[in-house]
Structures are given as C-alpha cells and as structure tokens.
C-alpha cells in the first residue's frame, strides 16, 4: 500500500484552546504538516464555547466540551493529551480505558507514582502509549546520538550540561502562574531538566547513580499584567552530578529565568574528540540546536551541520512545532509497524525515576543509585 493509500491516523486533541496553549502552538501545526499520515478529527475543551471556537478556527469537524465524548468517539484512533500536568492522569487513563492509543505531553504524571500508574494501564491495555519527550526527536539530538555510536568522541569520559529554565524567573504570564507551585508537578526540574536530561540519556545512556542539590532562590514571582506577587515553591536552582551507565561522569545545572550569558551549553568529552550543543534557550525540546565537534588532530571545534536524513517531518514555520512534528512522524511508524522509535510511557517512567532520585538526593543529602 503506498503512503497515499494508507488510511490516515485520526487524532483527537484534549485541550485545544483556541486562544493559546501547547496544542495550538505545537500539536496542530505539526499534525497539519503531516497530512499524509494524520488527520485531526476531534478536539475537546472544558467549555462548549471554546470547543466550538477551536473547532471552527482549526477546521476540526468534531468539537466536544468534555473528554469522555472524545475518547469514546469512533472517529478517533489516537488521543493527544495537551492540558496541564495535574490533569494528565485522569485524561490519559480515560483514553487508555477506551482502548485508544495515546500521545501524552511531558511530564507524563504529577510525579513518579502517577507515571507508573499510567504505564501499567497502557501495558494492560496493550496499546501504543507515547510520551511527549520530543527533545530526543530534535534533528541535532538524533545526529549527536549517531555520532556517539559511530565513535566520533571515542570512549565518553564525561558530559556537562548547563541551562536556563527560561521560566521560573522573576515574572510569569498569568496562564503559567501554576508553574511556580511545586505541587502542580510542572516545575523547572520536571520540564526543563526533564527534557534536557532525556536527550542526554538518549545519547549517552542512563544514570547509574547521582547526588543533587536543589533550592528556591526567588521566593516569589510577579504575575505579568497584574503585578501580583505569588509564592514560588518550585526549585529555581537544580544541580545533579553522578555517573552514567558505562562509567562516564555527568554534571547538570539548571537555573531559573534567563541568563545574559549562557542559556544552553551541553558538552560531551571523549578519548578521541569533543562535541558541543548550544542554543539560545535552555528548553532543549523547543529551541534550535547547533552542534559543534572536533576530534583527532583538530585543535578547536567546528560547526557540524545536521544532515537532512535527521529531518523526518516537513519544515515547520517559526514556533515550537518542529520537534513535535518529528515525534509524530516517528509515532506514525510505531503505530503502523509496531516498532519502538518513540519514547513510550515506560521510557517516561525511567525519566520520572531519575527526577525523583534528584529530589530524594537533594532532600536527604544521600547519593541515589538507579542502576
């Protein structure tokens, strides 16, 4: 069957707000550029007015004001969960319970326990369940992974990652104020560090053991527009060091807000060469990444252009949809062929377990073993 004759995968999006949000910024543009593989057949929001407005704006035939109608619809093959983290467990569980494949945004759950619950349900249902850890789908990250496997740096000795959270600084937009409260599970650790650490481990292997320090340096955050001050309980400084499988040393330091200096610098040092990944922002899953490398007799780094073979989706316009489209291109392959090239809920649990170890190490002062 040629691609043109292959039945398109029908997607229902929970959380497709017409005014703003991750679905409008990333998922909908990504899916529209992959129209040979996908069609958006349904969406839902929490209110009838916004659902109808979103359906009209995005040209989606079915618009629901509750998620249950969407997940049980015969017009939906895959449910995309794009709402705030505290609602992931309920909504992804409903989709899995209806026997649908799921693409759930990261973090998968509000903490490790919720992620484990969802992964167990996906296993029980035997459906494809993918987590939105799209940094590993970035063309530059896929390229770095292959360079490492091909021996570009020789044996990996160590890796260092420093980044800015972009959020968790002095101010926040009103609709993102919930990020300041650690209880909501959408913190700098879970989002910015989670995405970047997933890319690091995807390329270099999982964490074997770690020590960590976290702290809240800005005790309050100012709401843009209103000037209101809210308490900040989510850590705005996260530092972790330890060893990866295979023995390489790693170091990660993320800080809240935006730096006038370095906002993303990831270095990989080996016996034969060095690699460096940089960007204008620390959200590795969103920002364009530049790869530099040097090996052998070279005394400095040079830009390594990412080959076209790592671009699995059509070019996207400006915005955060590029790596989401890359992920959906892989999702289509997994959905149709039964492969495992997308990060599953099981992979998400592995990442949640690492973040949980960082929190535990920081709270207890005791080194954590994950191997």
mmCIF file of C-alpha atoms in Angstrom:
data_model
loop_
_atom_site.group_PDB
_atom_site.id
_atom_site.type_symbol
_atom_site.label_atom_id
_atom_site.label_comp_id
_atom_site.label_asym_id
_atom_site.label_seq_id
_atom_site.Cartn_x
_atom_site.Cartn_y
_atom_site.Cartn_z
ATOM 1 C CA UNK A 1 0.000 0.000 0.000
ATOM 2 C CA UNK A 2 1.502 3.343 -0.969
ATOM 3 C CA UNK A 3 1.576 6.211 1.505
ATOM 4 C CA UNK A 4 -1.195 7.981 -0.365
ATOM 5 C CA UNK A 5 -3.430 4.918 0.003
ATOM 6 C CA UNK A 6 -2.636 4.289 3.655
ATOM 7 C CA UNK A 7 -5.522 5.145 5.953
ATOM 8 C CA UNK A 8 -4.741 8.317 7.855
ATOM 9 C CA UNK A 9 -4.458 8.101 11.634
ATOM 10 C CA UNK A 10 -7.309 10.038 13.206
ATOM 11 C CA UNK A 11 -6.306 12.236 16.151
ATOM 12 C CA UNK A 12 -8.488 13.733 18.870
ATOM 13 C CA UNK A 13 -6.848 16.516 20.885
ATOM 14 C CA UNK A 14 -7.815 17.170 24.502
ATOM 15 C CA UNK A 15 -7.026 20.755 25.463
ATOM 16 C CA UNK A 16 -7.188 22.517 22.078
ATOM 17 C CA UNK A 17 -7.765 26.019 23.413
ATOM 18 C CA UNK A 18 -8.452 28.476 20.549
ATOM 19 C CA UNK A 19 -6.572 31.373 22.169
ATOM 20 C CA UNK A 20 -3.295 29.889 23.377
ATOM 21 C CA UNK A 21 -1.699 26.717 24.655
ATOM 22 C CA UNK A 22 0.576 23.929 23.539
ATOM 23 C CA UNK A 23 -1.963 22.297 21.208
ATOM 24 C CA UNK A 24 -2.391 25.490 19.165
ATOM 25 C CA UNK A 25 1.340 26.299 19.176
ATOM 26 C CA UNK A 26 2.774 22.860 18.523
ATOM 27 C CA UNK A 27 0.449 19.874 18.021
ATOM 28 C CA UNK A 28 -1.975 21.323 15.484
ATOM 29 C CA UNK A 29 0.692 22.894 13.201
ATOM 30 C CA UNK A 30 2.760 19.695 13.447
ATOM 31 C CA UNK A 31 -0.123 17.392 12.536
ATOM 32 C CA UNK A 32 -1.240 19.613 9.650
ATOM 33 C CA UNK A 33 2.190 19.334 8.014
ATOM 34 C CA UNK A 34 1.949 15.525 8.308
ATOM 35 C CA UNK A 35 -1.371 15.327 6.482
ATOM 36 C CA UNK A 36 -0.385 12.132 4.619
ATOM 37 C CA UNK A 37 -0.230 10.329 7.969
ATOM 38 C CA UNK A 38 -2.677 12.148 10.241
ATOM 39 C CA UNK A 39 -5.958 13.994 10.299
ATOM 40 C CA UNK A 40 -7.344 15.875 13.295
ATOM 41 C CA UNK A 41 -10.917 14.638 13.597
ATOM 42 C CA UNK A 42 -11.920 15.830 17.072
ATOM 43 C CA UNK A 43 -10.992 18.192 19.885
ATOM 44 C CA UNK A 44 -12.267 18.947 23.335
ATOM 45 C CA UNK A 45 -12.013 21.763 25.839
ATOM 46 C CA UNK A 46 -13.764 22.233 29.167
ATOM 47 C CA UNK A 47 -16.342 24.689 27.812
ATOM 48 C CA UNK A 48 -18.783 24.446 24.897
ATOM 49 C CA UNK A 49 -17.982 27.989 23.672
ATOM 50 C CA UNK A 50 -14.225 27.424 23.491
ATOM 51 C CA UNK A 51 -14.680 23.966 21.936
ATOM 52 C CA UNK A 52 -16.836 25.346 19.129
ATOM 53 C CA UNK A 53 -14.484 28.309 18.610
ATOM 54 C CA UNK A 54 -11.478 25.974 18.423
ATOM 55 C CA UNK A 55 -13.248 23.605 16.031
ATOM 56 C CA UNK A 56 -14.070 26.498 13.715
ATOM 57 C CA UNK A 57 -10.601 28.085 13.970
ATOM 58 C CA UNK A 58 -8.678 24.858 13.326
ATOM 59 C CA UNK A 59 -11.142 23.286 10.892
ATOM 60 C CA UNK A 60 -11.842 20.226 13.040
ATOM 61 C CA UNK A 61 -15.203 18.511 12.445
ATOM 62 C CA UNK A 62 -15.991 17.288 15.970
ATOM 63 C CA UNK A 63 -15.798 19.635 18.974
ATOM 64 C CA UNK A 64 -16.669 18.360 22.459
ATOM 65 C CA UNK A 65 -16.947 20.134 25.801
ATOM 66 C CA UNK A 66 -15.905 17.020 27.721
ATOM 67 C CA UNK A 67 -13.128 14.499 27.248
ATOM 68 C CA UNK A 68 -15.283 11.411 27.665
ATOM 69 C CA UNK A 69 -17.149 12.030 24.408
ATOM 70 C CA UNK A 70 -13.836 12.461 22.609
ATOM 71 C CA UNK A 71 -12.110 9.323 23.916
ATOM 72 C CA UNK A 72 -15.124 7.131 23.109
ATOM 73 C CA UNK A 73 -15.694 8.596 19.641
ATOM 74 C CA UNK A 74 -15.478 6.133 16.738
ATOM 75 C CA UNK A 75 -13.829 8.935 14.736
ATOM 76 C CA UNK A 76 -10.698 8.921 16.966
ATOM 77 C CA UNK A 77 -7.782 6.463 16.792
ATOM 78 C CA UNK A 78 -5.271 8.401 18.896
ATOM 79 C CA UNK A 79 -5.890 10.762 21.796
ATOM 80 C CA UNK A 80 -3.408 13.618 22.310
ATOM 81 C CA UNK A 81 -3.398 14.925 25.888
ATOM 82 C CA UNK A 82 -2.128 18.529 25.819
ATOM 83 C CA UNK A 83 -3.505 20.009 29.045
ATOM 84 C CA UNK A 84 -1.774 20.997 32.292
ATOM 85 C CA UNK A 85 0.103 18.273 34.175
ATOM 86 C CA UNK A 86 -2.326 17.833 37.107
ATOM 87 C CA UNK A 87 -4.967 16.543 34.643
ATOM 88 C CA UNK A 88 -2.770 14.042 32.764
ATOM 89 C CA UNK A 89 -3.588 11.042 34.959
ATOM 90 C CA UNK A 90 -7.368 11.388 34.623
ATOM 91 C CA UNK A 91 -7.393 12.148 30.894
ATOM 92 C CA UNK A 92 -4.767 9.652 29.745
ATOM 93 C CA UNK A 93 -6.438 6.970 31.900
ATOM 94 C CA UNK A 94 -9.786 7.683 30.232
ATOM 95 C CA UNK A 95 -8.219 7.392 26.759
ATOM 96 C CA UNK A 96 -6.424 4.155 27.628
ATOM 97 C CA UNK A 97 -9.593 2.815 29.235
ATOM 98 C CA UNK A 98 -11.384 3.413 25.923
ATOM 99 C CA UNK A 99 -8.723 1.333 24.179
ATOM 100 C CA UNK A 100 -7.228 4.272 22.304
ATOM 101 C CA UNK A 101 -3.569 4.907 21.554
ATOM 102 C CA UNK A 102 -2.282 7.942 23.447
ATOM 103 C CA UNK A 103 0.245 10.732 22.926
ATOM 104 C CA UNK A 104 0.543 12.453 26.313
ATOM 105 C CA UNK A 105 2.591 15.586 26.828
ATOM 106 C CA UNK A 106 5.519 15.541 29.253
ATOM 107 C CA UNK A 107 5.652 15.326 32.250
ATOM 108 C CA UNK A 108 3.613 12.157 31.955
ATOM 109 C CA UNK A 109 2.303 12.393 35.514
ATOM 110 C CA UNK A 110 2.413 14.649 38.529
ATOM 111 C CA UNK A 111 5.316 12.690 39.971
ATOM 112 C CA UNK A 112 6.661 9.165 39.603
ATOM 113 C CA UNK A 113 3.674 7.327 41.092
ATOM 114 C CA UNK A 114 1.193 8.725 38.558
ATOM 115 C CA UNK A 115 3.573 7.914 35.706
ATOM 116 C CA UNK A 116 3.903 4.322 36.929
ATOM 117 C CA UNK A 117 0.104 4.035 37.155
ATOM 118 C CA UNK A 118 -0.313 5.191 33.550
ATOM 119 C CA UNK A 119 2.459 2.930 32.247
ATOM 120 C CA UNK A 120 0.855 -0.078 33.982
ATOM 121 C CA UNK A 121 -2.534 0.762 32.444
ATOM 122 C CA UNK A 122 -1.002 1.122 28.970
ATOM 123 C CA UNK A 123 0.686 -2.284 29.391
ATOM 124 C CA UNK A 124 -2.591 -3.856 30.467
ATOM 125 C CA UNK A 125 -4.482 -2.362 27.530
ATOM 126 C CA UNK A 126 -1.766 -3.319 25.027
ATOM 127 C CA UNK A 127 -1.992 -0.029 23.128
ATOM 128 C CA UNK A 128 0.674 2.374 21.881
ATOM 129 C CA UNK A 129 1.253 4.998 24.580
ATOM 130 C CA UNK A 130 3.825 7.684 23.795
ATOM 131 C CA UNK A 131 5.145 10.500 25.991
ATOM 132 C CA UNK A 132 5.998 13.927 24.581
ATOM 133 C CA UNK A 133 9.728 13.783 25.292
ATOM 134 C CA UNK A 134 10.341 15.432 21.947
ATOM 135 C CA UNK A 135 13.863 16.732 22.645
ATOM 136 C CA UNK A 136 15.164 13.283 21.667
ATOM 137 C CA UNK A 137 13.433 13.762 18.296
ATOM 138 C CA UNK A 138 15.258 17.023 17.594
ATOM 139 C CA UNK A 139 17.370 16.556 14.451
ATOM 140 C CA UNK A 140 20.509 17.710 16.273
ATOM 141 C CA UNK A 141 19.972 15.260 19.151
ATOM 142 C CA UNK A 142 19.349 12.342 16.784
ATOM 143 C CA UNK A 143 22.561 13.313 14.955
ATOM 144 C CA UNK A 144 24.601 13.519 18.175
ATOM 145 C CA UNK A 145 23.335 10.108 19.230
ATOM 146 C CA UNK A 146 24.590 8.575 15.984
ATOM 147 C CA UNK A 147 27.922 10.418 16.231
ATOM 148 C CA UNK A 148 28.448 8.914 19.684
ATOM 149 C CA UNK A 149 27.501 5.415 18.461
ATOM 150 C CA UNK A 150 29.855 5.802 15.488
ATOM 151 C CA UNK A 151 32.755 6.616 17.827
ATOM 152 C CA UNK A 152 33.189 10.312 16.986
ATOM 153 C CA UNK A 153 34.459 11.111 20.511
ATOM 154 C CA UNK A 154 35.863 7.649 21.233
ATOM 155 C CA UNK A 155 35.008 6.466 24.731
ATOM 156 C CA UNK A 156 32.839 9.026 26.528
ATOM 157 C CA UNK A 157 34.675 10.318 29.589
ATOM 158 C CA UNK A 158 32.242 12.946 30.829
ATOM 159 C CA UNK A 159 29.374 15.240 29.917
ATOM 160 C CA UNK A 160 28.409 18.668 31.258
ATOM 161 C CA UNK A 161 25.044 20.380 30.767
ATOM 162 C CA UNK A 162 24.189 23.908 31.875
ATOM 163 C CA UNK A 163 20.900 25.570 31.034
ATOM 164 C CA UNK A 164 18.382 28.290 31.845
ATOM 165 C CA UNK A 165 14.824 27.280 32.599
ATOM 166 C CA UNK A 166 13.508 30.408 30.797
ATOM 167 C CA UNK A 167 10.517 30.221 33.142
ATOM 168 C CA UNK A 168 10.861 30.175 36.940
ATOM 169 C CA UNK A 169 12.448 33.633 36.789
ATOM 170 C CA UNK A 170 11.235 36.921 38.282
ATOM 171 C CA UNK A 171 7.973 37.158 36.290
ATOM 172 C CA UNK A 172 5.387 34.786 34.823
ATOM 173 C CA UNK A 173 2.418 35.110 32.444
ATOM 174 C CA UNK A 174 -0.945 34.715 34.199
ATOM 175 C CA UNK A 175 -1.823 31.402 32.473
ATOM 176 C CA UNK A 176 1.542 29.951 33.559
ATOM 177 C CA UNK A 177 1.351 31.032 37.205
ATOM 178 C CA UNK A 178 0.663 27.412 38.202
ATOM 179 C CA UNK A 179 4.288 26.570 37.286
ATOM 180 C CA UNK A 180 5.503 28.322 40.446
ATOM 181 C CA UNK A 181 3.733 25.836 42.732
ATOM 182 C CA UNK A 182 5.703 22.622 43.165
ATOM 183 C CA UNK A 183 2.505 20.683 43.969
ATOM 184 C CA UNK A 184 1.330 21.012 40.349
ATOM 185 C CA UNK A 185 4.205 18.872 39.048
ATOM 186 C CA UNK A 186 5.116 21.323 36.264
ATOM 187 C CA UNK A 187 8.423 22.568 37.649
ATOM 188 C CA UNK A 188 11.784 23.549 36.203
ATOM 189 C CA UNK A 189 13.044 20.133 37.317
ATOM 190 C CA UNK A 190 10.252 18.172 35.639
ATOM 191 C CA UNK A 191 10.009 20.243 32.441
ATOM 192 C CA UNK A 192 13.299 21.944 31.522
ATOM 193 C CA UNK A 193 15.621 19.462 33.248
ATOM 194 C CA UNK A 194 13.398 16.524 32.323
ATOM 195 C CA UNK A 195 13.509 17.250 28.590
ATOM 196 C CA UNK A 196 17.243 18.049 28.546
ATOM 197 C CA UNK A 197 18.193 15.068 30.707
ATOM 198 C CA UNK A 198 16.151 12.803 28.463
ATOM 199 C CA UNK A 199 18.132 13.991 25.428
ATOM 200 C CA UNK A 200 21.390 13.476 27.335
ATOM 201 C CA UNK A 201 20.484 9.945 28.432
ATOM 202 C CA UNK A 202 19.096 9.074 24.992
ATOM 203 C CA UNK A 203 22.525 9.830 23.538
ATOM 204 C CA UNK A 204 24.832 8.637 26.312
ATOM 205 C CA UNK A 205 22.982 6.065 28.430
ATOM 206 C CA UNK A 206 21.002 6.122 31.646
ATOM 207 C CA UNK A 207 22.079 7.450 35.038
ATOM 208 C CA UNK A 208 23.636 4.855 37.320
ATOM 209 C CA UNK A 209 23.983 6.993 40.451
ATOM 210 C CA UNK A 210 23.659 10.667 41.397
ATOM 211 C CA UNK A 211 23.923 13.317 44.067
ATOM 212 C CA UNK A 212 21.902 16.532 43.873
ATOM 213 C CA UNK A 213 21.195 19.966 45.307
ATOM 214 C CA UNK A 214 18.028 21.987 44.716
ATOM 215 C CA UNK A 215 16.950 25.288 46.194
ATOM 216 C CA UNK A 216 14.410 28.075 45.759
ATOM 217 C CA UNK A 217 16.362 31.336 45.466
ATOM 218 C CA UNK A 218 13.448 33.514 44.300
ATOM 219 C CA UNK A 219 10.794 33.105 46.968
ATOM 220 C CA UNK A 220 8.146 34.995 44.993
ATOM 221 C CA UNK A 221 7.218 35.533 41.369
ATOM 222 C CA UNK A 222 5.428 38.544 39.855
ATOM 223 C CA UNK A 223 2.414 37.962 37.608
ATOM 224 C CA UNK A 224 2.733 39.888 34.341
ATOM 225 C CA UNK A 225 -0.093 42.347 33.669
ATOM 226 C CA UNK A 226 -1.398 42.426 37.264
ATOM 227 C CA UNK A 227 1.860 42.921 39.202
ATOM 228 C CA UNK A 228 0.578 40.465 41.812
ATOM 229 C CA UNK A 229 3.201 38.552 43.813
ATOM 230 C CA UNK A 230 2.822 34.813 44.297
ATOM 231 C CA UNK A 231 4.948 32.439 46.372
ATOM 232 C CA UNK A 232 7.410 30.296 44.411
ATOM 233 C CA UNK A 233 7.835 26.783 45.818
ATOM 234 C CA UNK A 234 9.311 25.107 42.710
ATOM 235 C CA UNK A 235 13.113 24.944 42.814
ATOM 236 C CA UNK A 236 14.776 27.533 40.574
ATOM 237 C CA UNK A 237 18.237 26.002 41.029
ATOM 238 C CA UNK A 238 18.817 22.313 40.244
ATOM 239 C CA UNK A 239 22.234 20.687 40.273
ATOM 240 C CA UNK A 240 22.978 16.981 39.838
ATOM 241 C CA UNK A 241 26.229 15.072 39.400
ATOM 242 C CA UNK A 242 26.992 11.390 39.131
ATOM 243 C CA UNK A 243 27.821 8.529 36.822
ATOM 244 C CA UNK A 244 26.134 7.161 33.703
ATOM 245 C CA UNK A 245 25.981 3.503 32.725
ATOM 246 C CA UNK A 246 29.448 2.730 31.428
ATOM 247 C CA UNK A 247 31.118 4.976 33.976
ATOM 248 C CA UNK A 248 31.113 8.418 32.319
ATOM 249 C CA UNK A 249 30.774 11.323 34.753
ATOM 250 C CA UNK A 250 27.872 13.742 34.257
ATOM 251 C CA UNK A 251 27.017 17.157 35.630
ATOM 252 C CA UNK A 252 23.757 19.103 35.132
ATOM 253 C CA UNK A 253 22.980 22.594 36.424
ATOM 254 C CA UNK A 254 19.765 24.428 35.553
ATOM 255 C CA UNK A 255 18.823 27.856 36.864
ATOM 256 C CA UNK A 256 15.520 29.696 36.665
ATOM 257 C CA UNK A 257 14.897 32.579 34.306
ATOM 258 C CA UNK A 258 17.117 33.778 31.500
ATOM 259 C CA UNK A 259 20.866 34.422 31.530
ATOM 260 C CA UNK A 260 22.676 37.257 29.778
ATOM 261 C CA UNK A 261 25.400 34.716 29.185
ATOM 262 C CA UNK A 262 24.948 31.008 28.517
ATOM 263 C CA UNK A 263 21.412 29.640 28.204
ATOM 264 C CA UNK A 264 22.267 26.160 26.919
ATOM 265 C CA UNK A 265 25.646 24.501 26.738
ATOM 266 C CA UNK A 266 25.970 20.724 26.542
ATOM 267 C CA UNK A 267 29.432 19.255 26.153
ATOM 268 C CA UNK A 268 30.473 15.645 25.614
ATOM 269 C CA UNK A 269 34.148 14.880 26.110
ATOM 270 C CA UNK A 270 35.773 11.642 24.976
ATOM 271 C CA UNK A 271 39.113 9.967 24.425
ATOM 272 C CA UNK A 272 39.152 10.847 20.707
ATOM 273 C CA UNK A 273 37.092 14.019 20.413
ATOM 274 C CA UNK A 274 34.582 16.502 21.787
ATOM 275 C CA UNK A 275 31.028 17.525 20.935
ATOM 276 C CA UNK A 276 29.158 20.649 21.954
ATOM 277 C CA UNK A 277 25.458 21.519 21.615
ATOM 278 C CA UNK A 278 24.291 25.108 22.146
ATOM 279 C CA UNK A 279 21.030 27.063 21.886
ATOM 280 C CA UNK A 280 19.566 30.444 22.786
ATOM 281 C CA UNK A 281 17.370 28.874 25.470
ATOM 282 C CA UNK A 282 17.512 26.008 27.917
ATOM 283 C CA UNK A 283 14.277 24.358 26.812
ATOM 284 C CA UNK A 284 16.076 21.869 24.580
ATOM 285 C CA UNK A 285 12.819 20.468 23.214
ATOM 286 C CA UNK A 286 11.871 23.840 21.674
ATOM 287 C CA UNK A 287 14.961 25.832 20.695
ATOM 288 C CA UNK A 288 17.071 25.357 17.569
ATOM 289 C CA UNK A 289 20.252 23.481 18.476
ATOM 290 C CA UNK A 290 23.715 23.976 16.987
ATOM 291 C CA UNK A 291 26.189 21.083 17.012
ATOM 292 C CA UNK A 292 29.955 21.611 17.052
ATOM 293 C CA UNK A 293 32.671 18.995 17.121
ATOM 294 C CA UNK A 294 36.365 18.367 16.936
ATOM 295 C CA UNK A 295 38.457 15.201 17.016
ATOM 296 C CA UNK A 296 41.898 13.801 16.380
ATOM 297 C CA UNK A 297 44.402 16.464 15.323
ATOM 298 C CA UNK A 298 41.805 19.282 15.324
ATOM 299 C CA UNK A 299 42.623 21.867 17.990
ATOM 300 C CA UNK A 300 39.219 23.561 18.024
ATOM 301 C CA UNK A 301 35.540 22.892 17.385
ATOM 302 C CA UNK A 302 33.760 23.450 14.068
ATOM 303 C CA UNK A 303 30.058 23.567 13.281
ATOM 304 C CA UNK A 304 28.732 20.162 12.207
ATOM 305 C CA UNK A 305 25.651 20.815 10.037
ATOM 306 C CA UNK A 306 22.870 18.325 10.786
ATOM 307 C CA UNK A 307 22.370 16.067 7.730
ATOM 308 C CA UNK A 308 18.931 16.095 6.087
ATOM 309 C CA UNK A 309 18.398 12.421 6.961
ATOM 310 C CA UNK A 310 17.597 13.509 10.549
ATOM 311 C CA UNK A 311 14.656 15.657 9.433
ATOM 312 C CA UNK A 312 11.770 13.186 9.458
ATOM 313 C CA UNK A 313 8.999 15.762 9.067
ATOM 314 C CA UNK A 314 8.343 18.627 6.631
ATOM 315 C CA UNK A 315 9.871 22.020 7.544
ATOM 316 C CA UNK A 316 7.843 23.901 10.140
ATOM 317 C CA UNK A 317 7.316 27.636 10.399
ATOM 318 C CA UNK A 318 8.645 29.609 13.377
ATOM 319 C CA UNK A 319 7.467 28.243 16.713
ATOM 320 C CA UNK A 320 7.779 25.138 18.849
ATOM 321 C CA UNK A 321 6.153 22.655 16.465
ATOM 322 C CA UNK A 322 9.329 21.291 14.793
ATOM 323 C CA UNK A 323 10.237 18.589 17.290
ATOM 324 C CA UNK A 324 6.586 17.725 17.945
ATOM 325 C CA UNK A 325 6.230 17.061 14.209
ATOM 326 C CA UNK A 326 9.413 14.967 14.353
ATOM 327 C CA UNK A 327 7.836 12.954 17.181
ATOM 328 C CA UNK A 328 4.558 12.460 15.319
ATOM 329 C CA UNK A 329 6.457 11.239 12.241
ATOM 330 C CA UNK A 330 8.009 8.559 14.449
ATOM 331 C CA UNK A 331 4.647 7.910 16.108
ATOM 332 C CA UNK A 332 3.116 7.064 12.717
ATOM 333 C CA UNK A 333 5.849 4.485 12.163
ATOM 334 C CA UNK A 334 5.310 2.887 15.583
ATOM 335 C CA UNK A 335 1.530 2.928 15.157
ATOM 336 C CA UNK A 336 1.607 1.244 11.742
ATOM 337 C CA UNK A 337 4.612 -1.045 12.007
ATOM 338 C CA UNK A 338 4.760 -1.934 15.698
ATOM 339 C CA UNK A 339 8.289 -0.511 16.036
ATOM 340 C CA UNK A 340 9.596 1.307 19.139
ATOM 341 C CA UNK A 341 11.247 4.523 17.987
ATOM 342 C CA UNK A 342 9.081 6.886 20.081
ATOM 343 C CA UNK A 343 9.523 7.337 23.836
ATOM 344 C CA UNK A 344 6.789 5.243 25.456
ATOM 345 C CA UNK A 345 5.143 5.578 28.859
ATOM 346 C CA UNK A 346 7.761 3.058 30.062
ATOM 347 C CA UNK A 347 10.521 5.421 28.903
ATOM 348 C CA UNK A 348 8.723 8.260 30.661
ATOM 349 C CA UNK A 349 8.758 6.268 33.911
ATOM 350 C CA UNK A 350 12.540 5.880 33.553
ATOM 351 C CA UNK A 351 12.857 9.669 33.273
ATOM 352 C CA UNK A 352 10.465 10.299 36.162
ATOM 353 C CA UNK A 353 12.523 7.856 38.238
ATOM 354 C CA UNK A 354 15.668 9.898 37.552
ATOM 355 C CA UNK A 355 13.936 13.161 38.511
ATOM 356 C CA UNK A 356 12.572 11.515 41.648
ATOM 357 C CA UNK A 357 16.121 10.447 42.524
ATOM 358 C CA UNK A 358 17.282 14.065 42.134
ATOM 359 C CA UNK A 359 14.550 15.222 44.522
ATOM 360 C CA UNK A 360 15.345 12.469 47.021
ATOM 361 C CA UNK A 361 19.100 13.097 46.885
ATOM 362 C CA UNK A 362 18.543 16.828 47.371
ATOM 363 C CA UNK A 363 16.149 16.307 50.286
ATOM 364 C CA UNK A 364 18.225 13.689 52.121
ATOM 365 C CA UNK A 365 21.792 14.547 51.133
ATOM 366 C CA UNK A 366 22.260 10.889 50.243
ATOM 367 C CA UNK A 367 23.583 9.589 46.920
ATOM 368 C CA UNK A 368 20.940 7.667 44.961
ATOM 369 C CA UNK A 369 21.539 4.513 42.931
ATOM 370 C CA UNK A 370 19.353 3.906 39.875
ATOM 371 C CA UNK A 371 21.139 1.039 38.083
#
